[in-house]
Coordinates of C-alpha atoms and ligand atoms in Angstrom, one line a residue:
M24 CA -38.4 68.1 -156.1
L25 CA -38.6 68.1 -159.9
I26 CA -41.7 69.4 -161.6
V27 CA -42.8 69.5 -165.2
Q28 CA -45.1 72.4 -165.8
K29 CA -47.0 72.8 -169.1
Y30 CA -48.6 76.0 -170.2
G31 CA -51.2 75.9 -173.0
G32 CA -51.9 78.4 -175.7
T33 CA -54.2 80.8 -173.8
S34 CA -51.8 80.8 -170.9
V35 CA -49.0 82.1 -173.2
G36 CA -51.4 84.0 -175.5
S37 CA -49.8 87.4 -175.1
L38 CA -46.5 88.9 -173.8
E39 CA -48.3 89.9 -170.6
R40 CA -49.4 86.3 -170.1
I41 CA -45.9 85.0 -170.8
K42 CA -44.6 87.4 -168.1
A43 CA -47.2 86.0 -165.7
V44 CA -46.1 82.4 -166.6
A45 CA -42.5 83.4 -165.9
R46 CA -43.6 84.8 -162.5
R47 CA -45.3 81.5 -161.6
V48 CA -42.3 79.5 -162.7
A49 CA -40.0 81.8 -160.7
E50 CA -42.2 81.1 -157.5
S51 CA -41.7 77.3 -157.9
V52 CA -37.9 77.9 -158.4
Q53 CA -37.8 80.0 -155.3
A54 CA -39.6 77.3 -153.4
G55 CA -36.7 75.1 -154.2
A56 CA -38.0 73.0 -157.1
K57 CA -36.2 72.1 -160.3
V58 CA -38.6 73.1 -163.1
A59 CA -38.9 72.0 -166.7
V60 CA -41.5 74.1 -168.5
V61 CA -43.3 72.9 -171.7
V62 CA -45.1 75.6 -173.7
S63 CA -47.7 75.5 -176.5
A64 CA -47.8 78.0 -179.3
M65 CA -49.6 81.3 -178.5
S66 CA -53.3 80.8 -178.8
G67 CA -54.6 80.8 -182.4
E68 CA -51.0 80.5 -183.8
T69 CA -51.3 76.8 -184.9
D70 CA -54.6 77.5 -186.6
R71 CA -53.1 80.6 -188.3
L72 CA -50.3 78.6 -189.7
I73 CA -52.6 75.8 -190.9
G74 CA -54.7 78.6 -192.5
M75 CA -51.7 80.0 -194.4
A76 CA -50.7 76.6 -195.7
G77 CA -54.3 75.9 -196.7
S78 CA -54.4 79.2 -198.7
L79 CA -51.4 78.0 -200.7
C80 CA -52.5 74.4 -201.4
Q81 CA -55.6 72.2 -200.9
R82 CA -53.8 69.3 -199.3
P83 CA -50.5 70.6 -197.9
D84 CA -47.6 68.1 -197.7
E85 CA -47.4 66.8 -194.2
R86 CA -43.6 66.9 -193.8
E87 CA -43.6 70.6 -194.6
M88 CA -46.6 71.2 -192.4
D89 CA -44.7 69.8 -189.4
L90 CA -41.8 72.1 -189.9
L91 CA -44.2 75.0 -190.2
L92 CA -46.3 74.1 -187.2
S93 CA -43.4 73.4 -184.9
S94 CA -42.4 77.1 -185.2
G95 CA -45.3 78.3 -183.0
E96 CA -44.0 76.4 -180.0
R97 CA -40.5 77.6 -180.6
V98 CA -41.5 81.2 -180.4
S99 CA -43.3 80.6 -177.1
A100 CA -40.3 78.7 -175.6
A101 CA -37.8 81.4 -176.5
L102 CA -40.0 84.2 -175.3
T103 CA -40.7 82.4 -172.0
A104 CA -37.0 81.9 -171.4
L105 CA -36.3 85.6 -172.1
A106 CA -39.1 86.6 -169.7
L107 CA -37.6 84.3 -167.0
K108 CA -34.1 85.8 -167.5
E109 CA -35.6 89.2 -167.2
L110 CA -36.8 88.2 -163.7
G111 CA -33.3 87.1 -162.8
V112 CA -34.1 83.4 -163.2
K113 CA -31.6 81.2 -165.1
A114 CA -33.3 79.7 -168.1
M115 CA -32.6 78.0 -171.4
S116 CA -35.0 77.2 -174.2
F117 CA -34.9 74.0 -176.2
T118 CA -36.6 72.7 -179.4
G119 CA -38.1 69.2 -179.5
R120 CA -34.9 68.0 -181.3
Q121 CA -32.6 69.6 -178.7
T122 CA -34.7 67.8 -176.0
G123 CA -34.0 64.5 -177.8
I124 CA -37.6 63.7 -178.4
M125 CA -37.4 60.9 -181.0
T126 CA -40.6 60.0 -182.9
D127 CA -41.8 57.7 -185.6
K128 CA -42.3 59.1 -189.1
A129 CA -46.0 59.6 -189.0
H130 CA -46.0 63.4 -189.8
T131 CA -48.7 65.5 -188.1
R132 CA -49.5 62.7 -185.6
A133 CA -46.1 61.3 -184.7
K134 CA -45.7 58.9 -181.8
I135 CA -42.8 59.5 -179.3
E136 CA -40.4 56.5 -179.3
K137 CA -37.7 57.8 -177.0
I138 CA -36.6 60.9 -175.0
T139 CA -33.0 61.4 -174.2
A140 CA -33.4 64.8 -172.6
T141 CA -29.6 65.0 -172.1
R142 CA -29.4 68.8 -172.5
V143 CA -32.5 69.4 -170.4
K144 CA -31.1 67.3 -167.5
K145 CA -27.8 69.2 -167.8
A146 CA -29.6 72.5 -167.7
L147 CA -31.7 71.5 -164.7
D148 CA -28.6 70.2 -162.9
S149 CA -26.9 73.5 -163.4
G150 CA -29.7 75.3 -161.7
S151 CA -31.4 76.5 -164.9
V152 CA -35.1 76.3 -165.8
A153 CA -35.4 74.3 -169.0
V154 CA -38.1 75.7 -171.3
I155 CA -39.2 73.2 -173.9
A156 CA -41.1 73.8 -177.1
G157 CA -44.1 71.4 -176.9
F158 CA -45.8 69.4 -179.6
Q159 CA -42.7 68.4 -181.6
G160 CA -40.0 65.8 -182.1
V161 CA -37.6 64.6 -184.7
T162 CA -37.3 61.4 -186.7
E163 CA -34.1 59.3 -186.9
D164 CA -33.7 61.0 -190.4
E165 CA -33.8 64.4 -188.6
D166 CA -37.2 65.4 -190.0
V167 CA -39.2 67.6 -187.7
T168 CA -42.5 66.0 -186.6
T169 CA -45.5 67.1 -184.6
L170 CA -47.6 65.1 -182.1
G171 CA -51.2 65.8 -183.2
R172 CA -53.4 68.6 -182.0
G173 CA -53.1 69.3 -178.3
G174 CA -49.7 67.5 -178.4
S175 CA -47.9 69.7 -175.9
D176 CA -49.7 67.8 -173.2
L177 CA -48.0 64.7 -174.5
T178 CA -44.6 66.4 -174.5
A179 CA -45.1 67.3 -170.9
V180 CA -46.2 63.9 -169.7
A181 CA -43.6 62.0 -171.7
L182 CA -40.9 64.4 -170.4
A183 CA -42.1 64.0 -166.9
A184 CA -41.8 60.2 -167.3
A185 CA -38.3 60.5 -168.9
L186 CA -37.1 62.8 -166.1
E187 CA -38.9 60.8 -163.4
A188 CA -40.4 64.0 -162.3
D189 CA -42.3 64.1 -159.0
L190 CA -45.3 65.9 -160.6
C191 CA -46.6 66.9 -164.0
E192 CA -48.7 70.1 -163.8
I193 CA -50.9 71.0 -166.8
Y194 CA -51.7 74.7 -166.6
T195 CA -54.7 75.8 -168.7
D196 CA -57.5 78.3 -169.0
V197 CA -60.0 76.4 -166.7
E198 CA -59.4 75.3 -163.1
G199 CA -59.3 71.5 -163.8
V200 CA -61.3 68.7 -165.3
Y201 CA -65.1 69.3 -165.0
T202 CA -68.1 67.1 -165.3
T203 CA -68.5 68.7 -168.8
D204 CA -67.0 71.6 -170.7
P205 CA -67.5 74.6 -168.3
N206 CA -67.5 76.9 -171.2
I207 CA -70.7 75.3 -172.5
V208 CA -72.4 74.4 -169.2
P209 CA -71.7 77.0 -166.4
E210 CA -73.1 74.6 -163.8
A211 CA -70.4 72.1 -164.6
R212 CA -68.6 70.9 -161.4
K213 CA -64.8 70.6 -161.0
M214 CA -63.6 67.2 -160.0
E215 CA -61.1 66.8 -157.2
K216 CA -59.8 63.6 -158.9
I217 CA -60.6 61.4 -161.8
S218 CA -59.3 57.9 -162.8
Y219 CA -56.9 57.5 -165.7
D220 CA -59.5 55.4 -167.5
E221 CA -62.3 57.9 -167.2
M222 CA -60.0 60.7 -168.2
L223 CA -58.9 58.6 -171.2
E224 CA -62.5 58.2 -172.3
L225 CA -63.4 61.8 -171.7
A226 CA -60.4 63.0 -173.7
S227 CA -60.9 60.6 -176.6
L228 CA -64.6 61.5 -176.7
G229 CA -63.8 65.2 -177.1
A230 CA -62.9 66.8 -173.7
K231 CA -59.9 68.6 -175.1
V232 CA -58.6 69.7 -171.7
L233 CA -56.0 66.9 -172.0
Q234 CA -54.9 65.2 -175.2
T235 CA -55.9 61.6 -175.4
R236 CA -52.4 60.3 -176.0
S237 CA -51.0 62.2 -173.0
V238 CA -53.5 60.4 -170.7
E239 CA -52.6 57.0 -172.2
F240 CA -48.9 57.8 -171.6
A241 CA -49.6 59.0 -168.1
K242 CA -51.5 55.8 -167.3
K243 CA -48.9 53.5 -168.8
Y244 CA -46.0 55.1 -166.9
S245 CA -48.0 56.2 -163.8
V246 CA -47.1 59.8 -164.2
P247 CA -48.6 61.9 -161.4
L248 CA -50.7 64.4 -163.2
V249 CA -52.7 67.5 -162.2
V250 CA -54.7 70.0 -164.3
K251 CA -54.8 73.5 -162.9
S252 CA -55.6 77.1 -163.9
S253 CA -52.7 79.3 -164.9
F254 CA -54.7 82.3 -163.8
N255 CA -55.2 81.6 -160.2
N256 CA -54.2 79.3 -157.4
A257 CA -57.3 77.2 -157.1
P258 CA -56.7 73.5 -156.4
G259 CA -56.9 71.5 -159.7
T260 CA -57.9 68.0 -160.6
Y261 CA -55.6 65.0 -160.0
I262 CA -55.6 62.2 -162.5
V263 CA -55.1 59.0 -160.4
K264 CA -55.5 55.2 -160.3
E265 CA -59.1 54.1 -159.8
D266 CA -60.3 53.7 -156.3
K267 CA -63.3 52.0 -154.8
D268 CA -65.3 55.2 -154.2
M269 CA -65.2 56.0 -157.9
E270 CA -67.6 53.1 -158.8
K271 CA -70.3 54.7 -156.8
V272 CA -70.6 57.5 -159.3
V273 CA -72.5 56.1 -162.3
V274 CA -71.8 58.9 -164.8
S275 CA -68.9 61.3 -164.0
G276 CA -68.8 63.3 -167.2
V277 CA -70.5 64.4 -170.4
T278 CA -68.5 65.2 -173.6
Y279 CA -69.1 66.3 -177.1
D280 CA -67.1 66.1 -180.3
K281 CA -68.0 68.3 -183.2
N282 CA -65.1 67.2 -185.3
Q283 CA -66.5 64.0 -186.7
S284 CA -67.9 63.1 -190.1
K285 CA -70.3 60.4 -191.1
L286 CA -69.5 58.6 -194.4
T287 CA -72.0 56.1 -196.0
V288 CA -71.7 53.7 -198.8
L289 CA -75.2 53.3 -200.2
G290 CA -76.6 50.1 -201.6
V291 CA -73.6 47.7 -201.5
P292 CA -74.4 44.1 -202.5
D293 CA -75.2 42.2 -199.3
K294 CA -72.7 39.4 -199.4
P295 CA -70.0 38.1 -197.1
G296 CA -66.7 39.9 -197.1
I297 CA -67.8 43.3 -198.3
A298 CA -67.5 45.0 -194.9
G299 CA -64.1 43.3 -194.4
R300 CA -62.8 44.7 -197.7
L301 CA -64.1 48.2 -197.1
F302 CA -62.7 48.6 -193.7
S303 CA -59.3 47.0 -194.6
E304 CA -59.0 49.6 -197.3
I305 CA -59.9 52.4 -194.9
A306 CA -57.5 51.1 -192.2
G307 CA -54.8 50.7 -194.9
A308 CA -55.0 54.4 -195.6
G309 CA -54.4 55.1 -191.9
L310 CA -58.0 56.4 -191.1
V311 CA -59.3 56.0 -187.7
V312 CA -62.9 54.7 -187.7
D313 CA -65.1 55.1 -184.6
M314 CA -68.7 54.0 -185.0
I315 CA -70.0 51.7 -187.7
V316 CA -73.6 51.0 -188.6
Q317 CA -74.9 48.6 -191.3
N318 CA -78.5 48.6 -192.4
I319 CA -80.4 46.5 -195.0
S320 CA -81.6 48.7 -197.8
P321 CA -85.3 48.9 -198.6
D322 CA -84.8 46.5 -201.6
G323 CA -83.5 43.8 -199.2
R324 CA -80.6 42.8 -201.4
S325 CA -78.1 45.5 -200.5
T326 CA -76.9 47.2 -197.4
D327 CA -75.9 50.8 -196.4
I328 CA -72.7 50.9 -194.4
S329 CA -72.1 54.1 -192.4
F330 CA -69.1 55.0 -190.3
T331 CA -67.6 58.0 -188.6
T332 CA -64.1 59.4 -188.9
P333 CA -62.4 62.5 -187.6
R334 CA -63.4 65.4 -189.9
T335 CA -59.8 66.0 -191.0
D336 CA -59.8 62.5 -192.5
S337 CA -63.1 62.8 -194.3
P338 CA -61.8 63.9 -197.7
K339 CA -59.5 60.9 -197.7
G340 CA -62.4 58.7 -196.6
L341 CA -64.6 60.0 -199.3
D342 CA -62.1 59.2 -202.0
I343 CA -61.8 55.7 -200.7
I344 CA -65.5 55.0 -200.5
K345 CA -66.2 56.5 -204.0
K346 CA -63.6 54.2 -205.5
F347 CA -65.0 51.3 -203.4
A348 CA -68.6 52.0 -204.5
S349 CA -67.7 52.0 -208.2
E350 CA -65.7 48.8 -207.9
H351 CA -68.4 46.9 -206.0
G352 CA -71.5 48.1 -207.8
A353 CA -72.8 50.2 -204.9
R354 CA -75.6 52.8 -205.5
G355 CA -73.6 55.8 -204.3
V356 CA -71.9 57.5 -201.4
D357 CA -72.8 60.2 -198.8
L358 CA -70.8 62.5 -196.6
K359 CA -72.3 64.3 -193.6
D360 CA -70.2 66.9 -191.8
D361 CA -73.0 68.4 -189.7
I362 CA -73.0 65.7 -187.1
S363 CA -71.6 65.5 -183.6
K364 CA -71.0 62.9 -181.0
V365 CA -72.2 63.3 -177.4
S366 CA -71.1 60.8 -174.8
I367 CA -71.5 60.0 -171.1
V368 CA -68.6 58.4 -169.2
G369 CA -68.3 56.8 -165.9
V370 CA -66.6 53.7 -164.3
G371 CA -69.8 53.2 -162.3
M372 CA -71.5 52.0 -165.5
R373 CA -69.8 48.7 -165.0
T374 CA -72.0 48.0 -162.0
H375 CA -75.2 50.0 -162.7
S376 CA -77.8 49.2 -165.3
G377 CA -80.3 51.5 -167.2
V378 CA -77.7 54.1 -168.0
A379 CA -78.0 53.9 -171.8
S380 CA -81.8 53.9 -171.7
K381 CA -81.8 57.0 -169.6
M382 CA -79.5 58.7 -172.0
F383 CA -81.7 57.8 -175.0
E384 CA -84.9 58.9 -173.2
T385 CA -83.4 62.2 -172.2
L386 CA -82.4 62.9 -175.8
A387 CA -85.8 61.8 -177.1
A388 CA -87.6 64.0 -174.6
H389 CA -85.9 67.0 -176.3
N390 CA -86.7 65.7 -179.8
I391 CA -83.0 65.0 -180.5
N392 CA -82.8 62.2 -183.0
I393 CA -80.0 59.6 -182.5
M394 CA -78.3 58.5 -185.7
M395 CA -75.7 56.1 -184.4
I396 CA -74.9 54.6 -181.0
S397 CA -71.8 52.9 -179.6
T398 CA -71.0 51.7 -176.1
S399 CA -68.1 50.4 -174.1
E400 CA -67.8 49.3 -170.5
I401 CA -67.6 52.8 -169.2
K402 CA -69.2 55.0 -171.9
V403 CA -72.2 55.5 -174.2
S404 CA -71.9 57.7 -177.3
C405 CA -74.6 58.9 -179.6
V406 CA -74.2 60.7 -183.0
I407 CA -76.7 63.5 -183.4
E408 CA -77.3 66.5 -185.6
S409 CA -74.6 69.0 -184.7
K410 CA -77.0 71.9 -184.1
Y411 CA -78.3 70.1 -181.1
T412 CA -74.9 69.5 -179.5
E413 CA -75.0 72.1 -176.7
L414 CA -78.6 71.3 -175.9
A415 CA -77.8 67.6 -175.6
V416 CA -74.8 68.2 -173.4
R417 CA -76.8 70.4 -171.1
V418 CA -79.8 68.1 -170.7
L419 CA -77.6 65.0 -170.2
H420 CA -75.6 66.9 -167.6
E421 CA -78.7 67.7 -165.8
A422 CA -80.4 64.3 -166.2
F423 CA -77.4 62.6 -164.6
G424 CA -77.3 65.1 -161.7
L425 CA -73.8 66.4 -162.4
E426 CA -74.3 70.1 -161.5
K427 CA -72.4 71.6 -158.6
A428 CA -74.3 71.9 -155.4
A429 CA -76.3 75.2 -155.2
Ligands
LIG247 P1 -54.7 74.6 -173.6 O1 -54.6 75.6 -174.6 O2 -54.3 75.1 -172.2 O3 -54.0 73.3 -173.9 P2 -57.3 73.5 -174.3 O4 -58.1 74.6 -175.1 O5 -56.6 72.5 -175.1 O6 -56.2 74.3 -173.4 O7 -58.1 72.8 -173.2 C1 -58.9 73.6 -172.3 C2 -60.3 73.7 -172.7 O8 -60.9 72.4 -172.6 C3 -61.2 74.5 -171.8 O9 -61.1 75.9 -172.1 C4 -62.6 73.9 -172.0 O10 -63.4 74.7 -172.9 C5 -62.3 72.6 -172.7 N1 -63.0 71.4 -172.0 C6 -63.8 70.5 -172.7 N2 -64.2 69.6 -171.8 C7 -63.7 69.9 -170.6 C8 -63.9 69.4 -169.3 N3 -64.6 68.3 -169.1 N4 -63.2 69.9 -168.2 C9 -62.5 71.0 -168.4 N5 -62.3 71.6 -169.7 C10 -62.9 71.1 -170.7
LIG248 N1 -50.2 74.2 -180.6 C1 -50.7 72.9 -180.8 C2 -52.2 72.9 -181.1 O1 -52.8 73.9 -181.1 C3 -50.3 71.9 -179.7 C4 -50.9 72.3 -178.3 O2 -51.3 73.4 -178.1 O3 -50.8 71.5 -177.4 O4 -52.8 71.9 -181.2
LIG249 MG1 -54.7 71.7 -175.1

């Protein structure tokens, strides 16, 4: 039996917790498993490093950022290996590069292209636990890269695929995947299992319990995946292929994302090709656009075009739309950071109607104004004022009957 276990930031947040992780890994080893452990930076460390860079410069160079940020996971990996040795368990720690995690050159959000894992396999074969620094890889030019926030999940899943592991266990600070963030809604219910597609939507719409790309990867390579607590032995949530029962549940989860911004170009001449030009410039700069709304301005001759991007991209987005506005004779631009996106997700939406209207009515009943809407086969998202986020999540969770049984 070969298991990949990933421990997140809170789970390795102190030396005491690292010792507890080592004890848990030792138990799996004693039970006869080969174990590869992937660790995150100690909680708060990645943010601390980003803060330091931000104090030195307004827009830090991304190549240097990657070298900086990769250090957090290295510290955890080395400390975890030391804690294991102290328990008499053979262990070796490895960086992303030593693990042979090859990525593209997209610094701070690199994609994994290949994992050789030669040294990790050797360590495992010799009876050692391999402890791998998550969240990082290396380009063919030997530059260190990182895999985007929450990227240690991806390291774990991709490594599990490369090693053909029997199971990938994601250990975190909650007991599994819930119907919504249990830290916001205490009534949230833990799911026994969830389909890859639903998990993918939940993750991409803000449920940070798993990084979106890690779920994509797990789906593509059918990696057996479970999310569990690192603090107790409660059964976790399995991420599995969709089965027939799942369609019976209309809405299986509610998510929120406070890290979005809304950008608007005001009063652009209403003529063919304008939207195409705007969004090709935005895509050319590598910005990810989520929702788009275009409205005719009160004068009837121009339009306002609004779209959302991740907050981290909004300064770049603002530069682009300012330039675009002056080149195309638009009236001006606007940036709103105090927005958030709330979403409902469920494969059952494919076969049930009236789901979106129930969401809109529920928000309206609590005087929450909807600024933008987007839908797909299995989700509905609304952009609202960010101060109403928690309220919206709670009332939607209740309206769709997601609480645990009393
Ligand atoms: P780690 O540091 O272990 O990677 P994260 O902080 O990235 O942990 O993810 C775990 C957190 O995800 C939980 O503490 C919880 O607040 C949040 N979360 C958001 N939505 C959900 C959900 N639907 N189910 C479980 N946790 C969720
Ligand atoms: N330490 C990184 C982050 O905070 C990666 C991770 O924890 O998965 O985003
Ligand atoms: Mg995480």
